[in-house]
């Protein structure tokens, strides 16, 4: 089983604060790194798929970076809003194994943004 | 966008009974379906992978006779928990891969199973 670690486990911030989370994953046999936003009782929503070392992606106030050589990705949220409250999951996809395309998930970072 | 409809969202069953969970892909063909399970405070763990028309591939430690997976069509996959026991109580969620979209995975909304 490959380890994917996310930190912090939970985060409480005030509206307007900027925040960032970390996802660490194995630095070998990398294929892709996925970020998802997951609200309670809904389906996880894909935010980013990152494949190249040094990738930076942005979607509105949310952005992510990728370092495959050292095995980490950061997710940033600028000016957090209450609607950003959710669990943010990262998932690592490796070229190894018989099931190409299987995702290894972290436990997620639960973000709460207070108005 | 692509949507996977998962039902039921919540089910309570008696020990020894079987429960079926359905995942339907809307507006796209799910050539591969992944089934995950999540225990409290743990990460999503892959249980099995199924390709349409083929037998499912189960992860180590997952009993194939207990967790029956059927993926008979490109839009429907089912997971049946047979002879459920309290230790099977968990959160189950499916994820469909759309072969037309690179790196595309679409998740259902999950099923909370409680076995009493």
Short mmCIF file of C-alpha atoms in Angstrom, two decimals:
data_model
loop_
_atom_site.label_atom_id
_atom_site.label_comp_id
_atom_site.label_asym_id
_atom_site.label_seq_id
_atom_site.Cartn_x
_atom_site.Cartn_y
_atom_site.Cartn_z
CA UNK A 1 0.00 0.00 0.00
CA UNK A 2 1.42 3.39 -0.98
CA UNK A 3 1.27 6.14 1.63
CA UNK A 4 -0.29 9.46 0.80
CA UNK A 5 -0.21 11.92 3.67
CA UNK A 6 -2.15 15.13 3.98
CA UNK A 7 -1.68 17.88 6.51
CA UNK A 8 -3.16 19.40 8.44
CA UNK A 9 -6.00 17.02 9.22
CA UNK A 10 -8.35 19.95 9.87
CA UNK A 11 -8.19 23.69 9.62
CA UNK A 12 -10.43 26.47 10.89
CA UNK A 13 -9.97 29.93 9.39
CA UNK A 14 -11.79 33.22 9.25
CA UNK A 15 -13.41 34.46 6.08
CA UNK A 16 -10.82 36.31 4.03
CA UNK A 17 -7.83 34.35 5.34
CA UNK A 18 -5.62 32.57 2.87
CA UNK A 19 -4.70 29.00 3.59
CA UNK A 20 -2.70 26.11 2.23
CA UNK A 21 -2.55 22.36 2.65
CA UNK A 22 0.09 19.78 1.89
CA UNK A 23 -0.08 16.41 0.19
CA UNK A 24 2.98 14.15 0.24
CA UNK A 25 3.30 11.04 -1.86
CA UNK A 26 5.95 8.58 -3.10
CA UNK A 27 8.51 10.32 -5.30
CA UNK A 28 9.00 7.33 -7.59
CA UNK A 29 6.82 5.82 -10.31
CA UNK A 30 4.68 8.94 -10.50
CA UNK A 31 1.84 9.16 -13.00
CA UNK A 32 -0.53 11.88 -11.79
CA UNK A 33 -1.70 13.74 -8.70
CA UNK A 34 -5.37 14.60 -8.26
CA UNK A 35 -7.00 17.15 -5.97
CA UNK A 36 -10.67 16.86 -5.07
CA UNK A 37 -13.07 19.04 -3.12
CA UNK A 38 -15.63 17.02 -1.16
CA UNK A 39 -18.67 18.52 0.50
CA UNK A 40 -20.76 16.42 2.86
CA UNK A 41 -23.45 14.33 1.12
CA UNK A 42 -22.10 15.25 -2.32
CA UNK A 43 -19.73 13.65 -4.79
CA UNK A 44 -16.05 14.57 -4.68
CA UNK A 45 -15.49 17.29 -7.24
CA UNK A 46 -12.31 17.25 -9.31
CA UNK A 47 -10.22 20.38 -8.85
CA UNK A 48 -6.93 19.61 -10.55
CA UNK A 49 -5.05 16.81 -12.22
CA UNK A 50 -1.32 17.44 -12.22
CA UNK A 51 1.14 15.40 -14.19
CA UNK A 52 4.37 17.35 -14.70
CA UNK A 53 6.98 18.30 -12.15
CA UNK A 54 6.73 22.02 -11.53
CA UNK A 55 3.10 22.16 -12.66
CA UNK A 56 1.09 25.06 -11.29
CA UNK A 57 -2.64 25.14 -11.83
CA UNK A 58 -5.25 27.72 -10.90
CA UNK A 59 -9.03 27.75 -10.70
CA UNK A 60 -10.42 31.00 -9.38
CA UNK A 61 -9.04 31.55 -5.88
CA UNK A 62 -7.66 28.02 -5.66
CA UNK A 63 -4.26 27.04 -6.98
CA UNK A 64 -1.95 24.05 -6.68
CA UNK A 65 1.71 23.26 -7.23
CA UNK A 66 3.48 19.97 -7.81
CA UNK A 67 6.95 18.68 -7.01
CA UNK A 68 7.29 15.09 -8.17
CA UNK A 69 10.99 14.83 -7.35
CA UNK A 70 10.44 15.39 -3.66
CA UNK A 71 6.90 14.04 -3.61
CA UNK A 72 4.66 16.86 -2.51
CA UNK A 73 1.88 19.11 -3.72
CA UNK A 74 0.46 22.26 -2.16
CA UNK A 75 -3.08 23.51 -2.48
CA UNK A 76 -3.66 27.21 -1.82
CA UNK A 77 -6.89 29.04 -1.25
CA UNK A 78 -6.71 32.82 -1.41
CA UNK A 79 -9.26 34.83 0.55
CA UNK A 80 -11.22 31.86 1.92
CA UNK A 81 -15.00 32.06 1.84
CA UNK A 82 -17.55 30.05 3.87
CA UNK A 83 -18.50 28.19 0.70
CA UNK A 84 -14.94 26.86 0.53
CA UNK A 85 -15.69 24.76 3.62
CA UNK A 86 -15.21 21.15 2.56
CA UNK A 87 -12.77 18.27 2.77
CA UNK A 88 -9.92 18.52 0.30
CA UNK A 89 -8.57 15.19 -0.88
CA UNK A 90 -5.44 14.44 -2.80
CA UNK A 91 -4.93 11.19 -4.66
CA UNK A 92 -1.76 9.74 -6.14
CA UNK A 93 -1.79 7.70 -9.31
CA UNK A 94 1.18 5.43 -10.04
CA UNK A 95 2.41 3.62 -13.11
CA UNK A 96 3.03 0.56 -10.99
CA UNK A 97 0.66 -2.24 -10.33
CA UNK A 98 -1.82 -4.25 -12.29
CA UNK A 99 -4.53 -1.64 -12.05
CA UNK A 100 -3.35 1.34 -14.01
CA UNK A 101 -5.29 4.35 -13.01
CA UNK A 102 -6.06 3.34 -9.45
CA UNK A 103 -5.90 6.20 -7.01
CA UNK A 104 -4.27 6.18 -3.58
CA UNK A 105 -5.97 8.72 -1.37
CA UNK A 106 -4.85 10.76 1.59
CA UNK A 107 -7.21 11.18 4.54
CA UNK A 108 -8.07 14.69 3.49
CA UNK A 109 -7.90 18.12 5.06
CA UNK A 110 -11.18 19.32 6.50
CA UNK A 111 -11.48 23.08 6.04
CA UNK A 112 -13.99 25.20 7.93
CA UNK A 113 -14.25 28.87 7.03
CA UNK A 114 -16.06 30.99 9.60
CA UNK A 115 -17.93 34.10 8.43
CA UNK B 1 -20.44 17.54 -16.85
CA UNK B 2 -20.22 13.84 -16.21
CA UNK B 3 -22.37 12.57 -13.35
CA UNK B 4 -22.48 9.27 -11.51
CA UNK B 5 -25.70 8.59 -9.64
CA UNK B 6 -25.23 6.33 -6.61
CA UNK B 7 -28.09 4.75 -4.65
CA UNK B 8 -29.03 4.35 -1.93
CA UNK B 9 -27.29 7.15 -0.07
CA UNK B 10 -27.99 5.53 3.26
CA UNK B 11 -29.11 2.04 4.22
CA UNK B 12 -29.60 0.17 7.46
CA UNK B 13 -29.90 -3.59 7.27
CA UNK B 14 -30.03 -6.53 9.60
CA UNK B 15 -27.06 -8.77 10.10
CA UNK B 16 -27.11 -11.66 7.65
CA UNK B 17 -29.01 -9.87 4.90
CA UNK B 18 -27.61 -8.62 1.58
CA UNK B 19 -27.50 -5.06 0.34
CA UNK B 20 -27.09 -3.86 -3.23
CA UNK B 21 -25.55 -0.51 -4.10
CA UNK B 22 -25.96 0.88 -7.62
CA UNK B 23 -23.86 3.33 -9.56
CA UNK B 24 -25.12 4.67 -12.87
CA UNK B 25 -23.10 6.88 -15.19
CA UNK B 26 -25.21 9.57 -16.81
CA UNK B 27 -24.23 10.98 -20.21
CA UNK B 28 -21.03 8.99 -20.52
CA UNK B 29 -19.76 5.46 -20.76
CA UNK B 30 -18.03 4.11 -17.70
CA UNK B 31 -15.59 1.59 -19.09
CA UNK B 32 -14.00 1.12 -15.69
CA UNK B 33 -15.62 1.38 -12.27
CA UNK B 34 -13.68 1.61 -9.03
CA UNK B 35 -15.30 0.75 -5.69
CA UNK B 36 -13.91 2.29 -2.53
CA UNK B 37 -14.62 1.92 1.15
CA UNK B 38 -13.90 4.42 3.90
CA UNK B 39 -13.84 3.69 7.60
CA UNK B 40 -14.06 6.55 10.13
CA UNK B 41 -11.03 8.83 10.11
CA UNK B 42 -9.39 6.72 7.40
CA UNK B 43 -8.72 7.35 3.75
CA UNK B 44 -10.72 5.99 0.84
CA UNK B 45 -9.41 2.48 0.16
CA UNK B 46 -9.88 0.72 -3.14
CA UNK B 47 -11.83 -2.52 -2.85
CA UNK B 48 -12.10 -3.61 -6.45
CA UNK B 49 -11.89 -2.52 -10.05
CA UNK B 50 -14.27 -3.67 -12.72
CA UNK B 51 -14.23 -3.31 -16.47
CA UNK B 52 -17.46 -3.62 -18.39
CA UNK B 53 -18.17 -7.22 -19.28
CA UNK B 54 -15.24 -8.63 -17.28
CA UNK B 55 -14.81 -10.08 -13.83
CA UNK B 56 -13.81 -7.59 -11.17
CA UNK B 57 -10.27 -7.43 -9.82
CA UNK B 58 -10.25 -7.36 -6.03
CA UNK B 59 -7.63 -5.79 -3.80
CA UNK B 60 -5.77 -7.95 -1.33
CA UNK B 61 -7.86 -8.69 1.73
CA UNK B 62 -11.21 -8.01 0.05
CA UNK B 63 -13.41 -11.11 -0.16
CA UNK B 64 -14.81 -11.47 -3.65
CA UNK B 65 -17.57 -13.81 -2.48
CA UNK B 66 -18.73 -11.26 0.06
CA UNK B 67 -18.56 -8.17 -2.12
CA UNK B 68 -20.11 -9.10 -5.45
CA UNK B 69 -19.53 -6.66 -8.25
CA UNK B 70 -21.45 -6.63 -11.50
CA UNK B 71 -20.56 -4.34 -14.39
CA UNK B 72 -22.72 -5.76 -17.15
CA UNK B 73 -23.23 -2.51 -19.02
CA UNK B 74 -21.29 0.67 -19.71
CA UNK B 75 -23.66 2.71 -17.57
CA UNK B 76 -24.37 0.50 -14.58
CA UNK B 77 -22.24 -1.17 -11.94
CA UNK B 78 -23.49 -2.73 -8.72
CA UNK B 79 -21.84 -3.78 -5.48
CA UNK B 80 -23.69 -6.34 -3.38
CA UNK B 81 -22.62 -6.87 0.21
CA UNK B 82 -23.71 -10.42 0.93
CA UNK B 83 -24.53 -11.73 4.40
CA UNK B 84 -23.65 -8.38 5.89
CA UNK B 85 -22.20 -8.16 9.39
CA UNK B 86 -21.71 -5.16 11.68
CA UNK B 87 -18.02 -4.97 10.69
CA UNK B 88 -19.15 -4.27 7.11
CA UNK B 89 -20.70 -1.01 8.29
CA UNK B 90 -18.82 1.64 6.37
CA UNK B 91 -19.02 4.28 3.68
CA UNK B 92 -18.93 2.88 0.13
CA UNK B 93 -18.33 5.05 -2.92
CA UNK B 94 -17.89 4.34 -6.61
CA UNK B 95 -15.78 6.14 -9.18
CA UNK B 96 -16.22 5.77 -12.91
CA UNK B 97 -13.54 6.37 -15.47
CA UNK B 98 -14.69 7.98 -18.66
CA UNK B 99 -12.51 6.58 -21.42
CA UNK B 100 -13.14 9.68 -23.54
CA UNK B 101 -11.54 11.99 -20.98
CA UNK B 102 -7.88 11.84 -20.03
CA UNK B 103 -7.43 11.32 -16.30
CA UNK B 104 -11.20 11.64 -15.91
CA UNK B 105 -12.72 10.11 -12.79
CA UNK B 106 -16.27 10.87 -11.70
CA UNK B 107 -17.46 9.88 -8.27
CA UNK B 108 -20.85 8.90 -6.92
CA UNK B 109 -22.03 10.55 -3.72
CA UNK B 110 -21.50 7.46 -1.61
CA UNK B 111 -23.57 5.04 0.45
CA UNK B 112 -23.51 4.88 4.23
CA UNK B 113 -24.15 1.27 5.22
CA UNK B 114 -25.06 0.39 8.78
CA UNK B 115 -25.50 -3.26 9.69
CA UNK B 116 -27.35 -3.88 12.94
#
